[in-house]
Every structure is written in structure tokens, then in C-alpha cells.
CSV table of C-alpha atoms in Angstrom, one decimal:
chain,number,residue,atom,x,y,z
V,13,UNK,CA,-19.4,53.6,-2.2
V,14,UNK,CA,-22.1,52.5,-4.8
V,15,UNK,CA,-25.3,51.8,-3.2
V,16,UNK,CA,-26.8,50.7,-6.0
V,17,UNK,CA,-30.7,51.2,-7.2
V,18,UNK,CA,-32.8,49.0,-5.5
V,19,UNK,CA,-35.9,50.5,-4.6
V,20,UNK,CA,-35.2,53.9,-6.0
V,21,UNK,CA,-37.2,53.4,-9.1
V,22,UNK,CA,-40.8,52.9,-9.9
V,23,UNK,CA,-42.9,51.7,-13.0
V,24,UNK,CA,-46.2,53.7,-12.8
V,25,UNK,CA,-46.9,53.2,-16.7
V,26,UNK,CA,-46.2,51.0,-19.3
V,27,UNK,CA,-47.7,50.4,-22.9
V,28,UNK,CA,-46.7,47.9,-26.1
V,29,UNK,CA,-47.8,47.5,-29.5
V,30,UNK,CA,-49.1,44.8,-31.3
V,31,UNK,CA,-45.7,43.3,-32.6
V,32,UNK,CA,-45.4,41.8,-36.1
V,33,UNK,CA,-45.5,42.9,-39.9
V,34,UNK,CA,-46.8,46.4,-39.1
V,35,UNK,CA,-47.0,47.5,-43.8
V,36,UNK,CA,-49.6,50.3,-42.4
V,37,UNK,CA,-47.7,51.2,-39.4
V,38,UNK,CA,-44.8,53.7,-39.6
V,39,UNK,CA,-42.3,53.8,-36.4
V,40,UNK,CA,-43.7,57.1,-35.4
V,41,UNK,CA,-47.3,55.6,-35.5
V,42,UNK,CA,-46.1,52.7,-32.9
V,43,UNK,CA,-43.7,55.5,-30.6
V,44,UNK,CA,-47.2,57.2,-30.3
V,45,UNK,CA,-49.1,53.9,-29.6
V,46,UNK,CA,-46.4,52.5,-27.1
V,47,UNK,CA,-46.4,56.1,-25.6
V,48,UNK,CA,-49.8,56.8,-25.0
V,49,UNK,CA,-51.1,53.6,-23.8
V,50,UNK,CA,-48.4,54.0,-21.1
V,51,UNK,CA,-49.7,58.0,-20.0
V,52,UNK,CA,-52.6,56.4,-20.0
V,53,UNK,CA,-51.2,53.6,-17.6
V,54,UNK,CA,-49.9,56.1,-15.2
V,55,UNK,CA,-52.2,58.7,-15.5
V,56,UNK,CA,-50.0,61.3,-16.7
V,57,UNK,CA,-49.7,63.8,-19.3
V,58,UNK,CA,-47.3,64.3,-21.9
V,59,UNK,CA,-46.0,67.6,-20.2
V,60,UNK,CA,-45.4,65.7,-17.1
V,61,UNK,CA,-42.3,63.8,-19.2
V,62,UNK,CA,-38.9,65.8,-17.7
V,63,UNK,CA,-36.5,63.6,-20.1
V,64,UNK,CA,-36.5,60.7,-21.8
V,65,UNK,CA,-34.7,58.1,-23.7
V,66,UNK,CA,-35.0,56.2,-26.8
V,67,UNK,CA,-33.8,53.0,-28.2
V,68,UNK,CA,-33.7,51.9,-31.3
V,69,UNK,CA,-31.0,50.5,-34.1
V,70,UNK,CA,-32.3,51.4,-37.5
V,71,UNK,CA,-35.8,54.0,-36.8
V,72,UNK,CA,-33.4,57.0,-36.6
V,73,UNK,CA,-30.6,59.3,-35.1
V,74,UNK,CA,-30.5,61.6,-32.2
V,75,UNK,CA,-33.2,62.4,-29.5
V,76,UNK,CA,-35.1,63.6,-32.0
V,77,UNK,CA,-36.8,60.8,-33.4
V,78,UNK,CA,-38.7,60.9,-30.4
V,79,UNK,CA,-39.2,64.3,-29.8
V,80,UNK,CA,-40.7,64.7,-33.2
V,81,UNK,CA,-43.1,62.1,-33.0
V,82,UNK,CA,-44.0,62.6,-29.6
V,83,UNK,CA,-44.3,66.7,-29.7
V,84,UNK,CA,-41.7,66.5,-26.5
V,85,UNK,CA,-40.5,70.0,-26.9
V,86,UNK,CA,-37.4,71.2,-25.5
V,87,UNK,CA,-36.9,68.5,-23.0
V,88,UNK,CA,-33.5,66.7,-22.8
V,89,UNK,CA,-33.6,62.9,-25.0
V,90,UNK,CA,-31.1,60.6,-25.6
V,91,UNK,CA,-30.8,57.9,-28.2
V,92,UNK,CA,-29.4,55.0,-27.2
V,93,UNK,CA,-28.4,51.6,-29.4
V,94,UNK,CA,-26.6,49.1,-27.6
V,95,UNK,CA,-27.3,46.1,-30.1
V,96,UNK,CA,-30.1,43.6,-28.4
V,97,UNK,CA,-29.7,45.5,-25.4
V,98,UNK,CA,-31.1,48.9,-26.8
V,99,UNK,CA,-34.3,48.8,-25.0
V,100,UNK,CA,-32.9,47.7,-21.7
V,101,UNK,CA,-30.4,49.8,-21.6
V,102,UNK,CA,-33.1,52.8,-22.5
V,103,UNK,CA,-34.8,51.7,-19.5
V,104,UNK,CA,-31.6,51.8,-17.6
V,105,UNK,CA,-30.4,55.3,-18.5
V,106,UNK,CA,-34.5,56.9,-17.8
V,107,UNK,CA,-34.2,54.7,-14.3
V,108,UNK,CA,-30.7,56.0,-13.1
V,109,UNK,CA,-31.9,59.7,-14.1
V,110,UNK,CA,-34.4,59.2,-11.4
V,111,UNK,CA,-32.7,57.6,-9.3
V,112,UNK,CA,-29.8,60.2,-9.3
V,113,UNK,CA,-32.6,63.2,-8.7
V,114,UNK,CA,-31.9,64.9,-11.6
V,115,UNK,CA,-35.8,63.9,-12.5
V,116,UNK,CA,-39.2,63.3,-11.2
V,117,UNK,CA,-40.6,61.6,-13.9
V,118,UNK,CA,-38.8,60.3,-17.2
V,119,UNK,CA,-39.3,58.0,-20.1
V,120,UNK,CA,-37.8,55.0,-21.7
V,121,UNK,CA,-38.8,53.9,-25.4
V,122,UNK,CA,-38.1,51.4,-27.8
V,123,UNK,CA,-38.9,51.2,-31.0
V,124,UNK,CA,-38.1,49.6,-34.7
V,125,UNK,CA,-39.4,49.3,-38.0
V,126,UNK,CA,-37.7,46.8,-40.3
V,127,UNK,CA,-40.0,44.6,-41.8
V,128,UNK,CA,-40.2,47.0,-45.1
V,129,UNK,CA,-37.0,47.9,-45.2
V,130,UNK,CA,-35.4,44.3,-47.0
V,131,UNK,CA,-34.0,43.4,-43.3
V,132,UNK,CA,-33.8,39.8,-43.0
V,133,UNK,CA,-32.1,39.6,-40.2
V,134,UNK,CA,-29.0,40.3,-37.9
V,135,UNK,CA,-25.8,40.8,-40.3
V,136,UNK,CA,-22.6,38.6,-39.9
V,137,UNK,CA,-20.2,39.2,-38.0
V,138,UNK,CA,-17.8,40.2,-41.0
V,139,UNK,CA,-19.8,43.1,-42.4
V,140,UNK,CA,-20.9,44.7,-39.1
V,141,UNK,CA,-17.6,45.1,-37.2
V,142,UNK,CA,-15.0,45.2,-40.2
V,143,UNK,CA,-15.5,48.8,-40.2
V,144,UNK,CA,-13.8,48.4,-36.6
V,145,UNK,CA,-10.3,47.1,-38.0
V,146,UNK,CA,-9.8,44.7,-35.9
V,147,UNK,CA,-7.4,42.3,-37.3
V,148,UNK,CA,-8.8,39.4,-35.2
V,149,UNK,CA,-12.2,39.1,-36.9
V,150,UNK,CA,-12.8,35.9,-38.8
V,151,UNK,CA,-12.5,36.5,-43.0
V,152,UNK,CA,-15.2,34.3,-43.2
V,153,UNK,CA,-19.0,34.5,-43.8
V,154,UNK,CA,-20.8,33.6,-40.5
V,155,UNK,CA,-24.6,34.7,-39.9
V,156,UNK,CA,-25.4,34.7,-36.6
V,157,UNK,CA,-27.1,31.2,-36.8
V,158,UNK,CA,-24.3,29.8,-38.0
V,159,UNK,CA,-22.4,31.6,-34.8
V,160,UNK,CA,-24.7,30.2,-32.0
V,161,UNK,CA,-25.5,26.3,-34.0
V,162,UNK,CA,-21.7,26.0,-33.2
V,163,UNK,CA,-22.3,27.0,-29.6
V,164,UNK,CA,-25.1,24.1,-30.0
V,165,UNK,CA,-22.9,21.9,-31.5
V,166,UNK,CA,-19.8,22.3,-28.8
V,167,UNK,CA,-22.6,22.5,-25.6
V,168,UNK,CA,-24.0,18.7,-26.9
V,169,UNK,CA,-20.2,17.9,-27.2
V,170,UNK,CA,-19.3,19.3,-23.8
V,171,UNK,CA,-22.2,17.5,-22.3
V,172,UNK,CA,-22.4,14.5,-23.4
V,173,UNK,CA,-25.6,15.0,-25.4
V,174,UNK,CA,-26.1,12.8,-28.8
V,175,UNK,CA,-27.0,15.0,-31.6
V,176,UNK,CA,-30.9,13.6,-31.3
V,177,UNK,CA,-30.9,14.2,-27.6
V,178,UNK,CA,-29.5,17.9,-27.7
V,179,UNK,CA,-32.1,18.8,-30.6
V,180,UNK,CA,-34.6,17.3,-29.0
V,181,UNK,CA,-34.5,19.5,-26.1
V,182,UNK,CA,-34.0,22.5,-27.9
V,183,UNK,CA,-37.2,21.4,-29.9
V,184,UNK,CA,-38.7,21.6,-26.4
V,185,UNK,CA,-37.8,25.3,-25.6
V,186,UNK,CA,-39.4,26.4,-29.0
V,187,UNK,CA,-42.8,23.9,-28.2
V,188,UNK,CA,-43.0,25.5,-24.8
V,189,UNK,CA,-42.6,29.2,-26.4
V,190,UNK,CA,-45.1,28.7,-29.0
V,191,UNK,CA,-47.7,27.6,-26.6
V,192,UNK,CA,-47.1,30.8,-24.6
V,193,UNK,CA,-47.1,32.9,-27.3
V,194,UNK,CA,-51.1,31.5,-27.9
V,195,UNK,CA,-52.0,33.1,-24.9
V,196,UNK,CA,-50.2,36.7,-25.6
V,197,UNK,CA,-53.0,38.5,-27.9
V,198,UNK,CA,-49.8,41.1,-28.9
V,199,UNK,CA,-47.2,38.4,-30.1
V,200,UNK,CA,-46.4,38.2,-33.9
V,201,UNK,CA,-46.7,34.4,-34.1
V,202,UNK,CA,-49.8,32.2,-32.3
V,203,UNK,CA,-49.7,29.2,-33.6
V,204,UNK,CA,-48.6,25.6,-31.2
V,205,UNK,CA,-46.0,23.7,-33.1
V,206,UNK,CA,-44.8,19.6,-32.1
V,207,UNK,CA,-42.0,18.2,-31.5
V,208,UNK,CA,-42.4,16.8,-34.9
V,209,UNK,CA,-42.6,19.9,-36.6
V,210,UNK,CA,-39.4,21.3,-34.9
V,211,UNK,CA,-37.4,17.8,-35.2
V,212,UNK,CA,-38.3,18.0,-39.6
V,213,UNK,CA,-38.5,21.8,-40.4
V,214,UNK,CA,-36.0,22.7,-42.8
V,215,UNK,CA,-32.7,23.5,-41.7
V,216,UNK,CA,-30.8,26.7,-41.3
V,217,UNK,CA,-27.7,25.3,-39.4
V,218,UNK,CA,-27.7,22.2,-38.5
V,219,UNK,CA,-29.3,21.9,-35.5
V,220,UNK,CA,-31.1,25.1,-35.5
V,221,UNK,CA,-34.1,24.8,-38.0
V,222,UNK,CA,-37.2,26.9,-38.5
V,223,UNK,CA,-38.4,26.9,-35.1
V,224,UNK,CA,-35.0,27.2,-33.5
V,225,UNK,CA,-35.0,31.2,-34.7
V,226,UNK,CA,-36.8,33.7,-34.0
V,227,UNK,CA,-38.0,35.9,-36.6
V,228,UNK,CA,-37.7,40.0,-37.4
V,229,UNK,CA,-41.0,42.0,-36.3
V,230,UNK,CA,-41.8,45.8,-36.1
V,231,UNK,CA,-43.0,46.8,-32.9
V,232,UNK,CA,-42.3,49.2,-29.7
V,233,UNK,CA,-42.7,49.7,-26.3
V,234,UNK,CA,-42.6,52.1,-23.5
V,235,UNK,CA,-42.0,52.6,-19.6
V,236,UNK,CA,-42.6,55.3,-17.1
V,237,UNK,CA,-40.4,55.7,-14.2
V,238,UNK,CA,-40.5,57.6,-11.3
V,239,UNK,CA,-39.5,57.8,-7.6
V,240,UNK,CA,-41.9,55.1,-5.0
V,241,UNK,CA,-42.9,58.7,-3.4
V,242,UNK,CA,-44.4,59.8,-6.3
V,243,UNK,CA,-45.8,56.6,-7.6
V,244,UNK,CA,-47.8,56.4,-4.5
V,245,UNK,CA,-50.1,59.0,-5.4
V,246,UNK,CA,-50.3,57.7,-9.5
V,247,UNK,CA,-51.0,53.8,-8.3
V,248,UNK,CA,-51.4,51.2,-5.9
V,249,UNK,CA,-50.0,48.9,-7.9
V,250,UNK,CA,-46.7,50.4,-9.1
V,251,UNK,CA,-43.8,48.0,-9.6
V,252,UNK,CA,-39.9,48.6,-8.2
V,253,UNK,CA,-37.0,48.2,-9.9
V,254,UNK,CA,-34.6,45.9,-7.8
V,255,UNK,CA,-31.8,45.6,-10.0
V,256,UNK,CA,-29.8,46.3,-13.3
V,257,UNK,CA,-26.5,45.2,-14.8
V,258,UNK,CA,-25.0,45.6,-18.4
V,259,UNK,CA,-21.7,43.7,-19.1
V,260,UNK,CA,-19.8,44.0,-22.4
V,261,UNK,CA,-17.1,41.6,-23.8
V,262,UNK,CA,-14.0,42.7,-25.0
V,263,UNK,CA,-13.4,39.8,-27.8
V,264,UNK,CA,-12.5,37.0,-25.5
V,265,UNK,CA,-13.7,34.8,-27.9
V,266,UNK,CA,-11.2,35.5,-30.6
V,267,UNK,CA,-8.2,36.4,-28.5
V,268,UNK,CA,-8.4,33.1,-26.4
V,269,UNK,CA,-8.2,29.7,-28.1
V,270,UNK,CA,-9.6,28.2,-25.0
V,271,UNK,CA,-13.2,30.5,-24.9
V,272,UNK,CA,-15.1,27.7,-24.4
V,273,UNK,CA,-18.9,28.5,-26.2
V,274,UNK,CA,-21.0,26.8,-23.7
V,275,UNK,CA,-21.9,29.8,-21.4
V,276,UNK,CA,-21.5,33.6,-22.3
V,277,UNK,CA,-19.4,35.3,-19.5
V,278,UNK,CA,-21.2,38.8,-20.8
V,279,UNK,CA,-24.4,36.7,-19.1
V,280,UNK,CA,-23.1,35.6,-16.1
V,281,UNK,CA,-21.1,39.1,-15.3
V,282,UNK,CA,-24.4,41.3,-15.8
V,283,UNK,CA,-26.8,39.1,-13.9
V,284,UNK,CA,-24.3,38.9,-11.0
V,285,UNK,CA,-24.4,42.8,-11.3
V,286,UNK,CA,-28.6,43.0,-11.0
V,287,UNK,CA,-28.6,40.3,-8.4
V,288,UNK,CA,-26.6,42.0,-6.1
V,289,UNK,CA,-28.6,44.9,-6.1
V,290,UNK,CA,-31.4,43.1,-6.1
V,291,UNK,CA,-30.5,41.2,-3.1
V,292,UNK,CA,-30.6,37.7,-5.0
V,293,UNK,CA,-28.3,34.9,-3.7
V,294,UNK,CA,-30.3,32.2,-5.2
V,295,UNK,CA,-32.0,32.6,-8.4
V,296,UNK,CA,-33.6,29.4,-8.9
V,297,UNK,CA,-35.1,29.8,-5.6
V,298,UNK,CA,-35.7,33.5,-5.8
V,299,UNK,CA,-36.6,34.4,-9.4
V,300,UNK,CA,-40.8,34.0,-9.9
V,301,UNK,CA,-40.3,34.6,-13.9
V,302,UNK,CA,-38.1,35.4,-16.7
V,303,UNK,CA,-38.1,36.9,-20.5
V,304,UNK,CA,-34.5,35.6,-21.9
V,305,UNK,CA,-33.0,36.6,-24.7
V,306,UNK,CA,-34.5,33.4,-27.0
V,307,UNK,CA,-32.9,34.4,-30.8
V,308,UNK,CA,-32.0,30.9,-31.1
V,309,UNK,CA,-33.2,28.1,-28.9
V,310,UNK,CA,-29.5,27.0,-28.1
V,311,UNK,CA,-29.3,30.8,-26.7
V,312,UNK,CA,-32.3,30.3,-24.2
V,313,UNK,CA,-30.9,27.0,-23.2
V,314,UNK,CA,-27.4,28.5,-22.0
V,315,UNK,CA,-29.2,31.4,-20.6
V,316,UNK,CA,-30.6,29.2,-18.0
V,317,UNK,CA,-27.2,28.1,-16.8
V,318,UNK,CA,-25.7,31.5,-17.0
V,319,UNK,CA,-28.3,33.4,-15.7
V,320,UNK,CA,-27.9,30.3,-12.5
V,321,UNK,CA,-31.5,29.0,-12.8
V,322,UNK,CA,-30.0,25.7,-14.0
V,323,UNK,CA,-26.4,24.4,-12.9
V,324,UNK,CA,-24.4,24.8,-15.9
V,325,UNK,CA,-24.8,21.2,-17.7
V,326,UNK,CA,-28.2,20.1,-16.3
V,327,UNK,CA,-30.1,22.6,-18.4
V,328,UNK,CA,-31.2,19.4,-20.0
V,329,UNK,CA,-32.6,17.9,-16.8
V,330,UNK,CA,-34.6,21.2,-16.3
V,331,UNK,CA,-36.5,21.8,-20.0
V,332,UNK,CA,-37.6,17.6,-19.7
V,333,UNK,CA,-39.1,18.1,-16.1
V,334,UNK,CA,-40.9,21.1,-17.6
V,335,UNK,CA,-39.3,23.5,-14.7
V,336,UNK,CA,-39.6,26.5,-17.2
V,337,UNK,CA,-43.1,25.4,-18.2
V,338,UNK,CA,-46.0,27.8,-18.0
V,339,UNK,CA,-47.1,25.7,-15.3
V,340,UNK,CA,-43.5,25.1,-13.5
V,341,UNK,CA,-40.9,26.3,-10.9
V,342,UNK,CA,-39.6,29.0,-12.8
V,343,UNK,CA,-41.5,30.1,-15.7
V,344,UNK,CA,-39.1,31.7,-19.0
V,345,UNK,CA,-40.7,34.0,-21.9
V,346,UNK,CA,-44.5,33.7,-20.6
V,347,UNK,CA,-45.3,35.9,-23.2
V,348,UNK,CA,-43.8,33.4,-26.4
V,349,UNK,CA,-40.7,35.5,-26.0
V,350,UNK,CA,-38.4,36.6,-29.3
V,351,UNK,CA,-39.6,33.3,-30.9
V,352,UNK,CA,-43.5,34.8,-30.9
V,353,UNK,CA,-43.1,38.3,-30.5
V,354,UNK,CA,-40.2,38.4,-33.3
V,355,UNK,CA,-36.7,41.0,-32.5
V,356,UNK,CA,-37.4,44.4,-33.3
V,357,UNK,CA,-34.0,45.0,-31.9
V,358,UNK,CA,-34.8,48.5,-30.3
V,359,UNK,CA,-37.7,47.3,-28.9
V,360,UNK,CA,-37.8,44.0,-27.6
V,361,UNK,CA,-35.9,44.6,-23.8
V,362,UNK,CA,-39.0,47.3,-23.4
V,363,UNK,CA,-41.1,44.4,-24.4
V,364,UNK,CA,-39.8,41.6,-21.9
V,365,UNK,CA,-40.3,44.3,-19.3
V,366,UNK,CA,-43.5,45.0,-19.8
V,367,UNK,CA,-44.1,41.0,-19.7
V,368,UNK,CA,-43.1,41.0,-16.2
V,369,UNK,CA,-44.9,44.3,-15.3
V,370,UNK,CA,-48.1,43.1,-16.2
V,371,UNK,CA,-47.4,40.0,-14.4
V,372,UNK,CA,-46.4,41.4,-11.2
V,373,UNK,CA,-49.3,43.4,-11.2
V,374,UNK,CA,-51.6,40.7,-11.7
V,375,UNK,CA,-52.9,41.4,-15.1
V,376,UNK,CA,-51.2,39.2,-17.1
V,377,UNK,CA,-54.5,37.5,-18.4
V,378,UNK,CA,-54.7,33.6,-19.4
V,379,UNK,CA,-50.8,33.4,-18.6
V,380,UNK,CA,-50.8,35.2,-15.6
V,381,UNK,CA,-48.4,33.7,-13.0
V,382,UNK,CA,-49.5,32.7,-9.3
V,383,UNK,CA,-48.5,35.9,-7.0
V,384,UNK,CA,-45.0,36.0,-8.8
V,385,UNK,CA,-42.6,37.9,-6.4
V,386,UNK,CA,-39.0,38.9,-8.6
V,387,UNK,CA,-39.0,38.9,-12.4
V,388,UNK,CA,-35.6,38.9,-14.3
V,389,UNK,CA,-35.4,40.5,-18.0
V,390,UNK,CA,-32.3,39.4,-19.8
V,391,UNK,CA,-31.0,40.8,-23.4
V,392,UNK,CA,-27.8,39.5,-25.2
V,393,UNK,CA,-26.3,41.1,-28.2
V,394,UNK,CA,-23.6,40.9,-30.5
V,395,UNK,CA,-21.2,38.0,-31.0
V,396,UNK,CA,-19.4,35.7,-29.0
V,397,UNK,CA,-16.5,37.4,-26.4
V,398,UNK,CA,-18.2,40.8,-28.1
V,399,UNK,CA,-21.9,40.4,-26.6
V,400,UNK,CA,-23.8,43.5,-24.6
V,401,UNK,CA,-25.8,42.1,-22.1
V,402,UNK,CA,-28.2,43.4,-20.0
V,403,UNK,CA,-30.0,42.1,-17.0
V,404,UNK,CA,-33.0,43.9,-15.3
V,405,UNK,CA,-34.2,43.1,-12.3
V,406,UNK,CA,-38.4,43.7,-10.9
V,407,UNK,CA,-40.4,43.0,-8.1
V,408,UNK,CA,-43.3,44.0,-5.8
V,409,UNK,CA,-43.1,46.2,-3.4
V,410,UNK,CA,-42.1,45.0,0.0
């Protein structure tokens, strides 16, 4: 029987690059950064790596775009792409090849470089899986904020929100992001917005304006995982992995005309997975911190219902008492999350994780978090009843 991975896995080392429009920065330049800050982290050295594993959408194919790079000779890599999940789900594969034995000491990386390549974002739903064939997709043209302003739309309907009210608390979400993304010196965007501001920018669809979507970045990150026993002789203050869960839909949303667009099950399923592991039977009680997966404000919003900080519906209730504040019970995307760091896709789960790394070790600078406890990392990818969704779970040790 499954015993899951709780406390089999160790971060001993962890580095991130300055996120944003990187024109003098190729993707090999950040893998090296993201890399070598993190052997620097754990005190390492490159030949320590036993195998490792890349994420990334558009930098490249096969394990070589990290080998190269990296001069990782003759070690096993794997590139992974799993949509918004990529960099999770790299982190995933490096922790369950420690886990398993197979490896002392492994590595997870994420990286992307788009912001020269004419990419303006994620592409609809019509030109990315028609080359699937499946009859059900919709012949229509539907960017992804148009997908997730009709899961706004149908949540204020569900709800009982008035079109001002249900803006206005999305307008919230991005205020509160932007603030934190002041205090996080390797965020794209650091700039406070108002209320005002949010409620008038111009619209991409109605309600998600300007500040209800994040924007595209180049960036990357990296993780070093290892067993506790070895991490006691790297660090004091290594941090455990308590739990992970990916979930993928099968098209629910298309094959059922009751899918209901006010939670994503892909959510729900993979957090219930981590938490288990974890040992979580009350999130909003348990969880210290989260990075969400914030490409639209409407998207953070149902995260807190799915991910059971907020009861599904009362979201609202939450965002106007300020319980996700900086300053509140349960504090989401401390570091400005996709809204100020941008979505290089490969790299931004490694990024969230590193969030709540340098949190739960205390160094977390002007937005560091009073002796946090369990930090939750959630990415979602794809389209609704066809997300990936992954869920990572970290804490202190006991």
C-alpha cells in the first residue's frame, strides 16, 4: 500500500532569478543563475547532481537543454512540460527519485524565455488542442481570459454577487498582490495599484481588466532535494516535503452540460491528494501560507474555495476581512504571485516553491511571515474539465 512521501524528501538548496523582460538574458544564462545560486544554497557541487529534471514549455526538447547548459555530463535528465504545472511537476519527479532510493541527491529546474520570442500569452483553446481531434472542442475563438471571465461571470451569478460587488473583490486580490510584490526585490512588476485603478483599467473581458491578468515574464528557478539524513550534514535549516498531488481532467467541462465553472474539480482532487500525505484535515487552520495559481484574479478567488481555505461561496467574506492579507490568517502569494512575478510557464511552480522555502526558513526579508508552520504551492493549467493541477505541500521539520 502507498505510503506516500511525507518526510522522505528534503530542500537543502534553492535559487531564482530576477523574473521579468530578461532582452540580455538567454535561458541558458538564467538555468546557470537559478542553478548556481541553489549549489551555492546547499553547499554542493555540480558533480554531486545524480539526475535531474527540467521543466519548461517553449526553452527546448529533451534532457538536454539542461545538460548542455549546465555541463551535467552523462547523468540521467528528464524534460518535463505539463502546461502550468511544469515546474511542479519537475519538482515532483526529482523528489519521488529520492524518495524511491534510486538517488542521493537530484535536481529540479524550471525555466522559460518568451518575452523575445512574439509570445503574448497562453493560446486559445482552439489552436492548442485541435491538433488533438477531439470533436468536442468549441469552433470558436476563446483566449484564456475570455475562458476564466466566464467562470467570473457564472461565480457572481451563482453567488449572488452584483456585477460591482464581484469586481470589486477581485480588484482586491490584485491590490493585495501588488503590495506584496513591493516587498519581493525579484518580482517583474513593483508598483501599488488602487482600487480605482483596477475598477477603470481598460478591459480585456469584462470583468477581468488590466490588473485582473497576469502578465508573460522570463525567468527560472531551481531546487535541490535530498533525503533528511543527508540534509542534516548540508543544513540546519533544510525544509521537508510533506505532500504532493497532480490531478488531470479528462474534459468534464465539455462532455457535461451541467460542469458548473465555479470550482475546478482538477483543484480540489490534487490538494486532497497533498493533504493526505501531508497530514492536513483542516487547511484553513493548518496551512501558515500559500502561492496560488493567480493568472486571473477570478482564478485566485476560486482557488481559495477549492483549495478549502474558504468555504466554497464565502470567498467574498474572506478577501474583505483581509484573511489572505500580508498581515492576516492565511497569507496567499506573499511574494506578488503570477500578477508581479509574471508566468514563465516552465518556471513559475519552481518559483512559488521557493516563496515558501525562504519563508519557512525565516529569510523571507520585509514579507517574512511570523514562524509559518505548512506552506501549500498550487499550479493550474490548461482549460476548464482539461486542467493539470498540481499541489505541493512544505513544512518545517518536526
Amino acid at each position: 500500500m502507498a505510503k506516500g512521501i511525507r518526510d522522505k524528501v528534503a530542500i537543502v538548496g534553492m535559487g531564482c532569478t530576477y523574473f521579468g523582460e530578461k532582452w540580455d538574458q538567454s535561458a541558458t544564462d538564467m538555468m546557470i543563475t537559478a542553478a548556481y545560486e541553489a549549489y551555492e544554497d546547499a553547499g554542493i557541487q555540480p558533480k554531486d547532481i545524480q539526475a535531474a529534471w527540467v521543466g519548461t514549455t517553449q526553452a527546448g526538447v529533451r534532457g538536454t537543454v539542461l545538460s548542455a547548459p549546465l555541463k551535467l555530463q552523462y547523468i540521467p535528465i528528464t524534460r518535463i512540460e505539463n502546461a502550468c504545472a511544469t515546474g511542479t511537476d519537475a519538482f515532483r519527479n526529482a523528489c519521488y527519485g529520492v524518495a524511491s532510493g534510486a538517488y542521493d541527491i537530484a535536481l529540479a529546474l524550471g525555466v522559460e524565455k518568451i518575452k523575445d520570442t512574439g509570445y503574448s500569452g497562453l493560446e486559445t483553446s482552439l489552436s492548442r488542442h485541435k491538433a488533438q481531434d477531439t470533436w468536442v472542442d468549441p469552433e470558436v475563438f476563446m483566449g484564456m481570459p475570455a475562458q476564466f471571465a466566464m467562470a467570473a461571470t457564472r461565480y457572481f451569478h451563482r453567488y449572488g454577487l452584483s456585477p460591482q460587488d464581484g469586481k470589486m473583490t477581485l480588484a482586491k486580490i490584485s491590490v493585495k498582490n501588488h503590495h506584496n510584490g513591493t516587498l519581493a526585490p525579484k518580482a517583474h512588476l513593483h508598483r501599488e495599484i488602487t482600487l480605482e485603478q483596477v475598477m477603470n483599467a481598460p478591459m480585456f473581458a469584462w470583468p477581468l481588466g488590466l490588473f485582473d491578468c497576469c502578465g508573460v515574464s522570463d525567468g527560472s528557478a531551481a531546487a535541490i532535494v535530498t533525503t533528511p539524513e543527508i540534509a542534516k550534514k548540508l543544513r540546519k535549516d533544510y525544509v521537508l516535503v510533506k505532500g504532493l498531488g497532480v490531478a488531470c481532467g479528462a474534459d468534464q467541462a465539455q462532455l457535461q452540460d451541467d460542469y458548473d465553472f465555479t470550482h475546478f474539480e482538477e483543484t480540489v482532487m490534487a490538494a486532497k491528494l497533498a493533504y493526505a500525505e501531508a497530514g492536513i484535515t483542516n487547511p484553513r487552520e493548518q496551512v501558515s501560507m500559500a502561492s496560488v495559481h493567480d493568472c486571473f484574479s477570478i482564478t485566485e478567488l476560486i482557488n481559495y474555495e477549492d483549495l478549502g481555505f474558504s468555504p466554497h461561496g464565502k470567498g467574498k467574506e474572506d478577501v474583505d476581512s483581509g484573511f489572505f492579507a500580508l498581515d492576516g490568517k492565511l497569507p496567499v502569494n506573499t511574494d506578488g504571485g503570477l500578477k508581479c512575478f509574471g508566468h514563465p510557464v516552465g518556471a513559475s511552480g519552481l518559483r512559488m516553491i521557493y516563496e515558501l522555502y525562504k519563508q519557512l526558513q525565516g529569510k523571507a526579508d520585509k514579507r517574512q511571515l511570523k514562524d509559518p508552520k505548512f506552506g501549500v504551492s498550487h499550479n493550474l493549467g490548461g482549460i476548464p474539465g482539461r486542467f493539470t493541477c498540481a499541489v505541493c505541500v512544505l513544512g518545517k521539520q518536526d
